[in-house]
XYZ file of C-alpha atoms in Angstrom:
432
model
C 16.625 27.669 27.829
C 19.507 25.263 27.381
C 17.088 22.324 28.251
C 14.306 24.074 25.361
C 17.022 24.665 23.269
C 18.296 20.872 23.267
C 14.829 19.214 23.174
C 14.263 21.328 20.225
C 17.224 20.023 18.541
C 16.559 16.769 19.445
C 12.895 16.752 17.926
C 13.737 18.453 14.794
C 16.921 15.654 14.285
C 13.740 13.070 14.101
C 12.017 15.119 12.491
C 14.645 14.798 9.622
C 14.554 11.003 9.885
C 11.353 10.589 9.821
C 11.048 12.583 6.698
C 14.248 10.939 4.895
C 12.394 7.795 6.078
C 9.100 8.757 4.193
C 10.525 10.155 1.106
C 13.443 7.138 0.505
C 10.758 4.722 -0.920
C 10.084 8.231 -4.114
C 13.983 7.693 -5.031
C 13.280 4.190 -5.372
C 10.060 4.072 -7.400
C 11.928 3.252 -10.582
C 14.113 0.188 -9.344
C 11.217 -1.557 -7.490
C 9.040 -0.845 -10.809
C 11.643 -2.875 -12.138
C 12.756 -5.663 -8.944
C 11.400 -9.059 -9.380
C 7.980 -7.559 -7.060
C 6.272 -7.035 -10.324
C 4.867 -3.354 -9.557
C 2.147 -1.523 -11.341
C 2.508 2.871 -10.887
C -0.759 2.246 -8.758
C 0.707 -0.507 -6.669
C 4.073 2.351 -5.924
C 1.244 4.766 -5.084
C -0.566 2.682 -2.509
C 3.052 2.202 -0.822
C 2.778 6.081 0.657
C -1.405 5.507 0.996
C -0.428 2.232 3.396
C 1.321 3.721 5.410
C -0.608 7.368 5.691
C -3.722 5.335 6.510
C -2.206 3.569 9.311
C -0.605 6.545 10.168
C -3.633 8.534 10.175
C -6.195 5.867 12.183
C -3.711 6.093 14.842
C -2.755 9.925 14.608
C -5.949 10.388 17.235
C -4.946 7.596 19.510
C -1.701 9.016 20.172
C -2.721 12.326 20.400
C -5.234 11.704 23.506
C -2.446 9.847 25.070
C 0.169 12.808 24.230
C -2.223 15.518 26.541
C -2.730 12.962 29.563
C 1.046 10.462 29.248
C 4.652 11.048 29.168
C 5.167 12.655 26.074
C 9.258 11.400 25.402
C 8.604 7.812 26.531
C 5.900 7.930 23.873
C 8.151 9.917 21.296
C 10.860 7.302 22.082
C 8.677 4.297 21.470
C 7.145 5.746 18.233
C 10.781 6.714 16.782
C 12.285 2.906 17.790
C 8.898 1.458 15.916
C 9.332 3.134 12.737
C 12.802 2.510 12.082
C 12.340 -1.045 13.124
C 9.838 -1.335 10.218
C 11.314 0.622 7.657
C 14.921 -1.591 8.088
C 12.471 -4.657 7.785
C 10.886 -3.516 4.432
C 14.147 -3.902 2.643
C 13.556 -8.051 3.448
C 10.297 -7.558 1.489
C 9.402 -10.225 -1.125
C 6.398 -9.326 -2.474
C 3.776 -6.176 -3.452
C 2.142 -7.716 -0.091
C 5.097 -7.125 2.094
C 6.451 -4.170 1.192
C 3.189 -2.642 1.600
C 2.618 -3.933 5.078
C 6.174 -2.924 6.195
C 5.815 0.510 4.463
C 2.242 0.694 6.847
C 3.204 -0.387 10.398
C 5.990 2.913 9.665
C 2.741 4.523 10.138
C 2.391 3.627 13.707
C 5.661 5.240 14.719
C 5.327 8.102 12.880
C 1.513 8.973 14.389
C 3.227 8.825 18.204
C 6.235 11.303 17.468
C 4.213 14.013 14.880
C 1.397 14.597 17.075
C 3.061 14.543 20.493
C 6.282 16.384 19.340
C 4.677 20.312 18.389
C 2.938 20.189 21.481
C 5.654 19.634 23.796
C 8.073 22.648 21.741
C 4.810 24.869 22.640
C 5.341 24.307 26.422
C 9.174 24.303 25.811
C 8.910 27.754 24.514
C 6.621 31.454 25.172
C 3.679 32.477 22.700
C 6.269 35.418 20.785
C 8.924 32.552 19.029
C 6.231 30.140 18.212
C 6.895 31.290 14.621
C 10.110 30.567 14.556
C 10.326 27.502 16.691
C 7.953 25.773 14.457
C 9.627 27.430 11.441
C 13.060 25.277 13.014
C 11.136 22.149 13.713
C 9.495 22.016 10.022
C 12.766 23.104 8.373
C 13.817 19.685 8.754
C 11.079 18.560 6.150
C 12.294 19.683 3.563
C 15.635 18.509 4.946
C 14.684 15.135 5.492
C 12.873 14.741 2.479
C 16.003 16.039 0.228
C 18.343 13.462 1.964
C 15.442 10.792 1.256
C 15.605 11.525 -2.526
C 19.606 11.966 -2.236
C 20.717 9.075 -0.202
C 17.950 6.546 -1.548
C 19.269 7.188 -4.660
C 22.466 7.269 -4.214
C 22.973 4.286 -1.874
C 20.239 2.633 -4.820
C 22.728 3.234 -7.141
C 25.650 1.421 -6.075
C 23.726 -0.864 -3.287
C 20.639 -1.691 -4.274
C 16.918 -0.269 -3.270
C 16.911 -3.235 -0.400
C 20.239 -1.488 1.575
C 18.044 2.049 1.113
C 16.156 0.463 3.318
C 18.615 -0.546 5.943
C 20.825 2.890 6.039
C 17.230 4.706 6.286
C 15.938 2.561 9.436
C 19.301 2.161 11.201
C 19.843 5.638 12.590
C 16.450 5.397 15.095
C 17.903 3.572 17.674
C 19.896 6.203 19.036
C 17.529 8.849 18.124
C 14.709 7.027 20.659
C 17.343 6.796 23.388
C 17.889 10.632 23.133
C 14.181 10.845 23.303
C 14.339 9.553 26.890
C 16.791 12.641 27.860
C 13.774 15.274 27.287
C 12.027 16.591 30.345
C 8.073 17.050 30.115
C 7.189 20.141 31.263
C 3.531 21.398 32.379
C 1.036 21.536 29.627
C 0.054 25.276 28.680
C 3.236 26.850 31.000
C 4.333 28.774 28.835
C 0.324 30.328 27.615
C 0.088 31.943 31.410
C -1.022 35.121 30.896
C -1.357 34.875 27.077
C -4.723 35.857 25.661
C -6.601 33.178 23.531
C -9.815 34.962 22.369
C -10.185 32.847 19.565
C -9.904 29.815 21.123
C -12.885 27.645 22.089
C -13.845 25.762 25.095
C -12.841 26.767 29.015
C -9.458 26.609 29.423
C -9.410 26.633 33.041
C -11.608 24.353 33.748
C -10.103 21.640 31.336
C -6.840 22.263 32.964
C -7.385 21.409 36.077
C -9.251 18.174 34.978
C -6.116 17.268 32.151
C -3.892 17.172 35.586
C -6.472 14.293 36.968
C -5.752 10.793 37.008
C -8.263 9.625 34.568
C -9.652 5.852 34.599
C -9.879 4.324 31.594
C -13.570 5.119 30.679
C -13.351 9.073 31.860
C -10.389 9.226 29.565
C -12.675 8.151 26.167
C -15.428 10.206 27.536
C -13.093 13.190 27.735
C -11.120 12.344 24.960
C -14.244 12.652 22.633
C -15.421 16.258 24.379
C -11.928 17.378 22.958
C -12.677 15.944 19.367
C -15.860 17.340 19.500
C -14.964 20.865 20.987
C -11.938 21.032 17.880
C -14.774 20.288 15.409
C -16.438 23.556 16.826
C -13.690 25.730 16.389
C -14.475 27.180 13.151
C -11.083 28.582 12.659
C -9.151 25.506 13.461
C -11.077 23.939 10.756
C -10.875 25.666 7.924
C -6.935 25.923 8.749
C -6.773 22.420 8.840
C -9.071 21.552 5.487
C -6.517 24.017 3.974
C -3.604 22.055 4.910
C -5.538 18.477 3.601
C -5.595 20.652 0.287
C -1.875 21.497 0.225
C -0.441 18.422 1.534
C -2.687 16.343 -1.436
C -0.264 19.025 -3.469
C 2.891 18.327 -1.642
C 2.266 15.045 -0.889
C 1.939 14.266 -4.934
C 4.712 16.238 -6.276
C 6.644 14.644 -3.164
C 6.227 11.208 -4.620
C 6.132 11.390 -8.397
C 8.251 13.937 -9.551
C 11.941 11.984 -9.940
C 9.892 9.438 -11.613
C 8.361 12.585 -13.507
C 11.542 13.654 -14.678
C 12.985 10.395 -15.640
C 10.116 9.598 -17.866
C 8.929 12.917 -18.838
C 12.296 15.492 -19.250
C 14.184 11.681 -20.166
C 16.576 13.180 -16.445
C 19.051 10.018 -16.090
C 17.524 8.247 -12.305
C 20.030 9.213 -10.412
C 20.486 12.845 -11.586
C 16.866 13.618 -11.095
C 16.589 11.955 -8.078
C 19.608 14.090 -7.045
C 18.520 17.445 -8.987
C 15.210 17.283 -6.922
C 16.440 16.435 -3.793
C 18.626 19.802 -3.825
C 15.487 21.798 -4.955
C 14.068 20.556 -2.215
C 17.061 21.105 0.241
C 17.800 24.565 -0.661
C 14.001 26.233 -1.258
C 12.529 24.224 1.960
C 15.573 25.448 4.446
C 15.076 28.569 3.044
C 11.208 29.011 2.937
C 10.625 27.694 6.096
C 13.334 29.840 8.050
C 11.864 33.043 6.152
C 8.324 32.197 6.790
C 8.783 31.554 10.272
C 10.144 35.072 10.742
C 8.670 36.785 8.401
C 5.368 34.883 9.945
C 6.380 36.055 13.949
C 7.336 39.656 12.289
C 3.933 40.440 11.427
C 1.876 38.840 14.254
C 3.350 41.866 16.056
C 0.009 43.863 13.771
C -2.438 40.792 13.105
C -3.418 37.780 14.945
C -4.343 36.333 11.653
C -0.697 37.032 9.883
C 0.086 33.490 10.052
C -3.207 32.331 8.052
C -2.630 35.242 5.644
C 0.636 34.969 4.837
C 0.328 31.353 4.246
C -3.002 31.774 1.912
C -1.170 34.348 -0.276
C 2.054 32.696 -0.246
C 0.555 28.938 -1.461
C -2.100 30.959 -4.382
C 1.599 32.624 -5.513
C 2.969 29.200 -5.983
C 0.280 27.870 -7.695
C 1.097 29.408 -11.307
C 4.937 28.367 -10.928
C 3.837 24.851 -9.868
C 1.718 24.917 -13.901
C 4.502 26.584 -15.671
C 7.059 23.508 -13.874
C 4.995 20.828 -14.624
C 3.864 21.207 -18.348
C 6.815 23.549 -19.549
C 9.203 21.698 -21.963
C 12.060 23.606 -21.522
C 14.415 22.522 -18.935
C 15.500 25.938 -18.180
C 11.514 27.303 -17.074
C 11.517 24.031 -15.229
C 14.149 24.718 -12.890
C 13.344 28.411 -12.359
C 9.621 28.016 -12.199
C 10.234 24.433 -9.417
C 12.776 26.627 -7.120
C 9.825 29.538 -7.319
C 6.995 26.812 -6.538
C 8.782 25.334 -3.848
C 10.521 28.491 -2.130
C 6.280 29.353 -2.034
C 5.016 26.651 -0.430
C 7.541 26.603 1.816
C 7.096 29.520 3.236
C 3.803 28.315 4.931
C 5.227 25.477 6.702
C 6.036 27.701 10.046
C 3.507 29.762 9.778
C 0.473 27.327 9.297
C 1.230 24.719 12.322
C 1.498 27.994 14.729
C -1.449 29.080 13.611
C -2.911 25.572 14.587
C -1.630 25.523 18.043
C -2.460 29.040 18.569
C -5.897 28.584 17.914
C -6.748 26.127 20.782
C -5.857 25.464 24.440
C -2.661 24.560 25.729
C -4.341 20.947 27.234
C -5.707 20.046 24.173
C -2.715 20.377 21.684
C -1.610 17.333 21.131
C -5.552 16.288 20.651
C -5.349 19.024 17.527
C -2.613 18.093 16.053
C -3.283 14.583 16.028
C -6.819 15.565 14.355
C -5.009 17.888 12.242
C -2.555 15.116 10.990
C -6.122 12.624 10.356
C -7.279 14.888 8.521
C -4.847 16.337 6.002
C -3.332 13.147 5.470
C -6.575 11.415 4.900
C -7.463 13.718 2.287
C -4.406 14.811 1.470
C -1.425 13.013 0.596
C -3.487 9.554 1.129
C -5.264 10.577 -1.911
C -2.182 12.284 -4.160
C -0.148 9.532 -4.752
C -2.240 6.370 -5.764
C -4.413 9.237 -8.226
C -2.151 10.673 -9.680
C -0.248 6.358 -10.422
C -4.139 5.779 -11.385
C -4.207 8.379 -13.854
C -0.680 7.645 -14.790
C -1.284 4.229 -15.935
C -4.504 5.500 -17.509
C -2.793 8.445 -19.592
C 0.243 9.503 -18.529
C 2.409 10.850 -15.730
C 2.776 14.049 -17.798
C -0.482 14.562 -17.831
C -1.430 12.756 -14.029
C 0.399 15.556 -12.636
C -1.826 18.311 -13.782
C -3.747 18.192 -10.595
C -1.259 18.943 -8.353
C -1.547 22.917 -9.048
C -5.659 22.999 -8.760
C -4.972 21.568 -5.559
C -2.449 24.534 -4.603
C -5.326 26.565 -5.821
C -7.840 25.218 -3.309
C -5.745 25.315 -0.088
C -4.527 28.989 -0.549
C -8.035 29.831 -0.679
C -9.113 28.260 2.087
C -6.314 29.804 4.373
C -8.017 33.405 3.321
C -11.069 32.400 4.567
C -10.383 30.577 8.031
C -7.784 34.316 8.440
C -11.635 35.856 7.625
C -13.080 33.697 10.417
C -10.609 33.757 13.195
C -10.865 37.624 12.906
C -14.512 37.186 12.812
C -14.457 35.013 15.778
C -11.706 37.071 17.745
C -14.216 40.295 17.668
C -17.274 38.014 18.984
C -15.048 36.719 21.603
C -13.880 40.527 22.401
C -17.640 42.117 22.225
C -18.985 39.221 24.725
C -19.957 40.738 28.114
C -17.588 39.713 31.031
């Protein structure tokens, strides 16, 4: 337990990072706008879109190699890549630069998020997945708060280059402490757990996971495992419902201190600020209560953590209108702490429900598709539309998709719930 306990800590520290990492550049949309780069609200967009897509097109590579490789030596080498790249993008000296620094981040950040939930699943039994992931996620928020706090803060006084440089630093020891974590069996801790609603033989793709694969089984298998994933109905719809959300999250992540500044006239630094402690306060809290609330009630349903998701993200969705197109300052606040404490709540929930729903060998394989897909069309997408539209009409007005897209991801959580309990009664009527 002491060895789970530390690796957990350990992974949810980088988690942190990687998120302050992400979210610095949002604190500093306003001074690079400004720096002699020369800037368009598009160009700031396509700084997050860089380095998703990178992130994304190598999301799957990394995941085949996290269910067959030593997951912390590839942890470790992701961590020490981003932070090399993200201290390197405050030497940028053009639109060009910046935007290839911001993407090779990408390729750092696809080896630790894919690899990382799959190794707290073996670290930990079936019962606290909940709240394991709801402790691993918490740092999202986290991270993302200190990115909007210390990016503008350190802007402030230092300059958006030295954001750059206190955000990257920090990695070096975090990949050495990567190196300390043992790698346990994949799917020890799912012995004797029942996974009716799961696809594919588990026992037989064990026992060929432990084998030695050359070079040209490994592809061959690695596809079967893409291809099984895209069968599992469940896992799917879960997974198109988190591409909807983080397109939502993912655009009110990037814009909204630059929403405030130009749209409630919130001096830079105070919204930046104001935000960031939003952030802090309803994502530490939403995630720790969804994770609990999330393992409470999978005591009664296998499908609690889809439902409580759906019906927590369509609650948001009303608060997230009321936020973005009230004009009192007052509504904002209370309506943005309501949004956000909503959403949140999902974050523990939803990524259980994606490991749950598949084999312990091919986890890392599912998240890795997982993170393709819902950054892809998620927060790949967000940003750069909603700097399109901005520079089109306004930010004010850019932002009004955010809360259709809350809309469409609740809904989709209620129906892959609908479908694993429809596919968790075929599995239990099959003969044998």
């Amino acid at each position: 337990m002491r060895s789970a306990s530390f690796g957990l800590a350990v992974l949810s520290f980088i988690n942190l990072f990687s998120y302050l990492d992400r979210y610095v550049v949002s604190a500093l949309i306003e001074s690079l706008k400004h720096s002699n780069l020369g800037l368009s609200d598009a160009n700031l967009g396509s700084l997050m879109t860089g380095f998703l897509v990178v992130y994304t097109l190598t999301a799957p590579i990394f995941g085949a190699l996290g269910d067959r490789r030593s997951r912390p030596r590839l942890i470790a080498l992701g961590v020490g890549c981003w932070s090399l790249f993200t201290a390197l993008s405050g030497f940028s000296w053009s639109y060009l630069s910046l935007l290839a620094a911001r993407a090779s981040v990408g390729v750092g950040e696809a080896a630790y998020v894919t690899i990382a939930p799959s190794l707290l699943a073996d670290y930990f039994p079936v019962r606290q997945r909940g709240r394991v992931m709801a402790i691993f996620f918490c740092a999202i928020p986290m991270g993302a708060a200190l990115g909007y706090v210390v990016g503008g803060l350190v802007d402030r006084h230092y300059g958006w280059r030295m954001a750059f440089f206190v955000a990257g630093v920090p990695g070096v020891l975090l990949a050495a402490l990567c190196l300390l974590l043992r790698d346990p069996p994949r799917g020890v801790q799912d012995i004797g757990a029942l996974h009716a609603d799961a696809t594919g033989a588990a026992d037989a793709h064990a026992g060929a996971a432990a084998t030695q694969f050359s070079a040209r089984l490994m592809r061959k298998e690695t596809w079967a495992t893409y291809v099984r994933l895209a069968h599992n109905k469940p896992y799917v719809l879960t997974v198109l419902g988190y591409a909807a959300y983080t397109f939502a999250v993912g655009g009110l992540g990037v814009w909204m201190p630059a929403f405030l500044e130009r749209a409630r006239g919130i001096p830079r630094s105070e919204a930046t600020v104001s935000f960031g402690t939003i952030v802090l306060i309803t994502g530490f809290l939403g995630t720790f209560i969804g994770g609990w609330l999330g393992d409470y009630c999978a005591k009664y349903s296998r499908q609690a953590y889809l439902w409580l998701s759906a019906i927590a993200t369509l609650v948001a969705a009303p608060f997230v209108w009321v936020a973005l197109t009230a004009t009192s300052h007052t509504l904002y606040m209370a309506c943005m702490v309501a949004a956000q404490l909503c959403l949140f709540l999902s974050t523990g929930p939803i990524n259980a429900a994606t490991i749950n729903l598949v084999v312990g060998t091919e986890r890392a394989s599912a998240i890795a598709l997982q993170v393709f897909v819902i950054h892809f069309l998620g927060d790949a997408l967000s940003p750069p539309l909603i700097g399109a539209l901005s520079d089109h009409f306004s930010l004010a007005q850019a932002v009004k998709i955010v809360p259709i897209a809350v809309v469409v991801g609740g809904c989709i959580w209620g129906w892959a719930a609908r479908a694993q309990q429809q596919a968790a009664g075929a599995a239990s009527a099959a003969p044998g």
